[in-house]
Amino acid sequence: MKLFHLLYHFVIPHSGNNHRAKALAHDALFAYALLFMVFNLGLRVIHGTLPDVLGYATDIRVEQLLHDTNAKRQEAGLSPLVLNSSLSQAASDKASDMFRNNYWAHNSPSGKTPWDFIIQSGYKYTLAGENLAKNFQTSSGVVEAWMNSPTHRDNIIKSGYREVGFSVVNGTILGEETTLVVQMFGTSNGQVAVSIPKVQASSPVVKPVEVGPEPAVISSAVQETPLINLASVSKEVVFIFVGLLMGIMALDAYVVSRQGVVRLAGHNVAHIIFLASMLAGSLFMMRGTLV
């Protein structure tokens, strides 16, 4: 009975709580923000000590990236690309170089270009291109993001390409745990190009997780994942909490309306801003990045 009374006082506006549900009071919002800070800190601590239990899990696989890329080409009436081991090695070397030298760009701080990695792999190209992705959860999400970016889309549906290579690598770059996806395109006739075609000099990169001391290429067939996905836990907790608060707000508005109580609108405005900021932050954390 006591628990029911506390719950009633917390979520139902009535004369005993000055017709304001305590769950929606300004001090309650401050408490929620503090709890979320502690919650996120706790997740980070657990992730740092037990990454195999609580960590970042993605479902990005080379075979699915190849399938989705070729599906987009076939929709455009183009022939499918063939997976090439040399281009995949170039993609792997490029990903490792970005982690090792802590940069996110087509060209390294020392001036090394994507074409340098392709030549190093032994692939003799007449036409080549590169797409990059970072912070995506699925293979389809990566390819769809590329297709929604005109410059990356141009690479995927360029009729001149015949082969492609991929690398999916986990690690930390610029202080952020992430999964990098590198896609290298090429066409070879057995001759090394004397100069880089101008059209490729501005070829695009797309910016979209288990972490170790040295980044490692994830197998296209086997991918170790933690027991609990940190990104999913954070997202689900935010959405459940926001859903509960929205339910309390709806109940509060209904009861107040029935009671004929007049209140200043600023109270609800604060709630809406608070909820909107939480949802925006959650959605931003789930998005991949394109550059």
XYZ file of C-alpha atoms in Angstrom:
291
model
C 0.000 0.000 0.000
C 2.860 2.335 0.820
C 4.501 1.551 -2.516
C 1.243 2.350 -4.317
C 1.006 5.671 -2.473
C 4.569 6.597 -3.465
C 3.939 5.636 -7.071
C 0.700 7.625 -7.108
C 2.488 10.662 -5.671
C 5.306 10.254 -8.213
C 3.305 9.998 -11.444
C -0.213 11.401 -10.788
C -0.786 15.150 -10.281
C -3.058 15.835 -7.299
C -3.466 18.274 -4.435
C -0.895 16.420 -2.328
C 1.899 17.187 -4.807
C 0.619 20.623 -5.814
C -0.892 19.114 -8.997
C 2.532 18.295 -10.417
C 3.737 14.728 -10.820
C 7.062 14.468 -9.005
C 8.449 12.472 -11.916
C 8.253 15.629 -14.038
C 9.653 18.115 -11.536
C 12.785 20.071 -12.465
C 14.824 18.441 -9.703
C 13.746 15.051 -11.106
C 15.112 16.000 -14.527
C 18.426 16.891 -12.915
C 18.435 13.532 -11.128
C 17.738 11.711 -14.411
C 20.640 13.482 -16.100
C 22.938 12.575 -13.216
C 21.808 8.946 -13.267
C 22.497 8.720 -16.996
C 25.981 10.100 -16.476
C 26.632 7.449 -13.833
C 25.031 4.783 -16.043
C 27.216 5.655 -19.040
C 30.329 5.835 -16.867
C 29.508 2.412 -15.472
C 29.102 0.986 -18.968
C 32.481 2.386 -19.985
C 34.184 0.937 -16.917
C 32.666 -2.504 -17.514
C 33.543 -2.307 -21.196
C 37.130 -1.407 -20.363
C 37.555 -4.274 -17.883
C 35.352 -6.925 -19.564
C 35.256 -6.144 -23.305
C 34.311 -9.745 -24.138
C 31.180 -9.398 -22.015
C 30.159 -5.801 -22.797
C 31.471 -4.359 -26.033
C 30.677 -3.060 -29.492
C 29.274 -5.603 -31.906
C 28.794 -5.109 -35.624
C 27.472 -7.348 -38.378
C 29.625 -6.193 -41.266
C 30.888 -8.986 -43.500
C 32.881 -8.973 -46.699
C 30.581 -11.350 -48.559
C 27.553 -9.205 -47.737
C 29.344 -5.999 -48.719
C 30.215 -7.592 -52.067
C 26.649 -8.849 -52.579
C 25.077 -5.477 -51.746
C 27.568 -3.560 -53.890
C 26.915 -5.791 -56.892
C 23.169 -5.572 -56.342
C 23.404 -1.788 -56.707
C 25.486 -2.166 -59.872
C 23.052 -4.639 -61.389
C 20.179 -2.262 -60.644
C 22.085 0.288 -62.725
C 22.517 -2.232 -65.545
C 26.231 -2.817 -64.843
C 28.208 -6.029 -64.598
C 29.097 -7.288 -61.092
C 32.532 -6.745 -59.591
C 34.852 -9.667 -58.850
C 36.472 -9.899 -55.408
C 40.235 -9.468 -55.841
C 42.722 -10.575 -53.168
C 45.302 -7.901 -54.048
C 42.738 -5.119 -53.701
C 41.604 -6.647 -50.407
C 45.208 -6.621 -49.207
C 45.509 -2.965 -50.232
C 42.312 -2.210 -48.310
C 43.662 -4.018 -45.249
C 46.963 -2.129 -45.413
C 45.131 1.193 -45.740
C 42.944 0.451 -42.693
C 45.959 -0.575 -40.616
C 47.800 2.569 -41.670
C 44.886 4.786 -40.561
C 44.831 3.155 -37.131
C 48.606 3.156 -36.765
C 48.993 6.825 -37.740
C 45.677 7.949 -36.227
C 44.085 9.711 -39.204
C 40.802 9.604 -41.086
C 41.298 10.612 -44.700
C 42.143 9.307 -48.160
C 45.701 10.555 -47.879
C 47.912 9.884 -44.856
C 49.653 12.704 -42.942
C 52.858 11.710 -44.729
C 51.144 12.091 -48.105
C 50.579 8.423 -48.870
C 47.609 7.980 -51.230
C 45.198 5.067 -51.725
C 46.967 4.309 -54.995
C 50.232 3.723 -53.130
C 48.573 0.908 -51.149
C 47.112 -0.586 -54.331
C 50.503 -0.551 -56.080
C 52.169 -2.044 -52.971
C 49.761 -4.966 -53.102
C 50.984 -5.838 -56.593
C 47.803 -4.772 -58.347
C 48.591 -3.024 -61.646
C 45.710 -0.696 -62.339
C 44.540 1.584 -65.096
C 41.583 2.823 -63.016
C 41.173 2.755 -59.246
C 39.011 4.218 -56.494
C 38.376 4.064 -52.763
C 35.386 4.322 -50.420
C 35.709 4.383 -46.631
C 33.081 3.849 -43.947
C 33.069 4.271 -40.175
C 30.666 3.706 -37.264
C 28.115 1.534 -39.048
C 26.478 -1.575 -37.584
C 25.563 -3.595 -40.689
C 26.849 -4.265 -44.199
C 23.638 -2.972 -45.761
C 23.900 0.214 -43.700
C 27.370 0.859 -45.108
C 26.368 0.322 -48.739
C 23.168 2.355 -48.386
C 25.164 5.243 -46.902
C 27.590 5.093 -49.814
C 24.697 5.092 -52.279
C 23.159 8.129 -50.568
C 26.384 10.087 -51.054
C 26.785 11.169 -54.710
C 30.572 10.878 -54.743
C 30.634 7.432 -53.140
C 27.756 6.314 -55.322
C 29.789 7.292 -58.392
C 32.474 4.830 -57.342
C 30.011 1.969 -56.805
C 28.285 2.407 -60.167
C 31.319 3.407 -62.226
C 31.124 1.264 -65.356
C 34.903 1.135 -65.782
C 35.576 -0.908 -62.642
C 35.953 -4.672 -62.895
C 37.247 -5.753 -59.462
C 36.886 -4.808 -55.819
C 38.500 -5.538 -52.463
C 37.296 -5.018 -48.892
C 38.686 -4.815 -45.386
C 36.704 -4.629 -42.140
C 38.892 -3.630 -39.199
C 38.165 -2.881 -35.525
C 40.194 -0.509 -33.414
C 40.521 2.990 -31.990
C 41.067 6.020 -34.181
C 41.136 9.658 -33.077
C 40.139 8.495 -29.594
C 37.031 6.683 -30.849
C 36.380 2.951 -30.871
C 35.082 2.058 -34.286
C 34.841 -0.334 -37.197
C 36.491 0.862 -40.390
C 35.353 -0.447 -43.748
C 37.687 0.079 -46.691
C 36.500 -0.594 -50.240
C 39.062 -0.535 -53.066
C 37.972 -0.569 -56.722
C 40.176 -1.365 -59.674
C 40.610 -2.313 -63.302
C 43.870 -3.862 -64.461
C 45.400 -4.547 -67.869
C 48.776 -5.621 -66.547
C 50.363 -2.158 -66.725
C 51.028 0.217 -63.836
C 49.520 3.629 -64.470
C 52.182 6.312 -64.887
C 50.056 8.941 -63.164
C 46.906 8.985 -61.068
C 43.832 9.940 -63.122
C 42.506 13.331 -62.017
C 39.056 11.895 -61.496
C 40.541 9.629 -58.845
C 42.534 12.337 -57.090
C 39.314 13.538 -55.535
C 37.806 10.094 -55.034
C 35.595 10.049 -51.963
C 35.964 8.541 -48.543
C 33.079 7.529 -46.291
C 33.676 7.888 -42.587
C 31.464 4.851 -40.581
C 33.989 -2.736 -32.749
C 36.206 -4.803 -30.355
C 39.494 -3.162 -29.498
C 42.938 -4.610 -29.089
C 46.486 -3.286 -28.926
C 46.831 -3.887 -32.659
C 43.921 -3.627 -35.102
C 43.086 -6.902 -36.793
C 41.171 -7.723 -39.960
C 37.866 -9.381 -39.176
C 37.288 -12.594 -41.070
C 34.473 -12.516 -43.577
C 33.232 -15.807 -42.166
C 33.874 -15.585 -38.410
C 33.484 -12.490 -36.284
C 33.822 -12.614 -32.505
C 31.235 -10.552 -30.707
C 30.755 -9.651 -27.039
C 27.916 -11.176 -25.048
C 26.217 -7.776 -24.712
C 26.309 -5.060 -27.360
C 27.185 -1.759 -25.675
C 25.566 0.356 -28.399
C 22.305 -1.617 -28.212
C 22.151 -1.419 -24.420
C 22.639 2.353 -24.449
C 20.055 2.841 -27.182
C 17.429 0.589 -25.612
C 17.773 2.139 -22.159
C 17.354 5.647 -23.607
C 14.295 4.704 -25.654
C 12.640 2.826 -22.782
C 13.244 5.713 -20.388
C 12.012 8.320 -22.876
C 8.947 6.181 -23.576
C 8.126 5.992 -19.860
C 8.535 9.747 -19.427
C 6.353 10.435 -22.436
C 3.714 8.139 -20.970
C 3.873 9.996 -17.650
C 3.615 13.324 -19.489
C 0.543 12.128 -21.365
C -1.057 10.914 -18.122
C -0.134 14.171 -16.398
C -1.715 16.229 -19.190
C -4.876 14.118 -19.109
C -5.338 14.330 -15.330
C -4.620 18.059 -15.234
C -7.093 18.634 -18.035
C -9.780 16.662 -16.213
C -9.101 18.563 -12.994
C -9.180 21.931 -14.770
C -5.795 22.949 -13.356
C -4.046 25.839 -15.146
C -0.238 25.677 -15.291
C 2.481 27.632 -17.056
C 3.530 26.055 -20.381
C 7.221 26.393 -19.547
C 7.082 23.279 -17.398
C 6.195 21.036 -20.345
C 8.581 22.887 -22.653
C 11.473 21.917 -20.369
C 10.381 18.275 -20.541
C 10.104 18.318 -24.323
C 13.581 19.878 -24.691
C 15.016 17.334 -22.271
C 13.476 14.362 -24.104
C 14.389 15.734 -27.532
C 18.022 16.188 -26.496
C 18.196 12.608 -25.205
C 16.723 11.183 -28.404
C 18.935 13.358 -30.598
C 22.033 12.287 -28.681
C 21.061 8.632 -28.929
C 20.360 8.818 -32.661
C 23.598 10.734 -33.286
C 25.615 8.030 -31.530
C 24.072 5.358 -33.767
C 24.847 7.102 -37.058
C 27.762 6.338 -39.271
C 29.890 9.138 -40.674
C 30.534 10.090 -44.282
C 33.307 12.337 -45.540
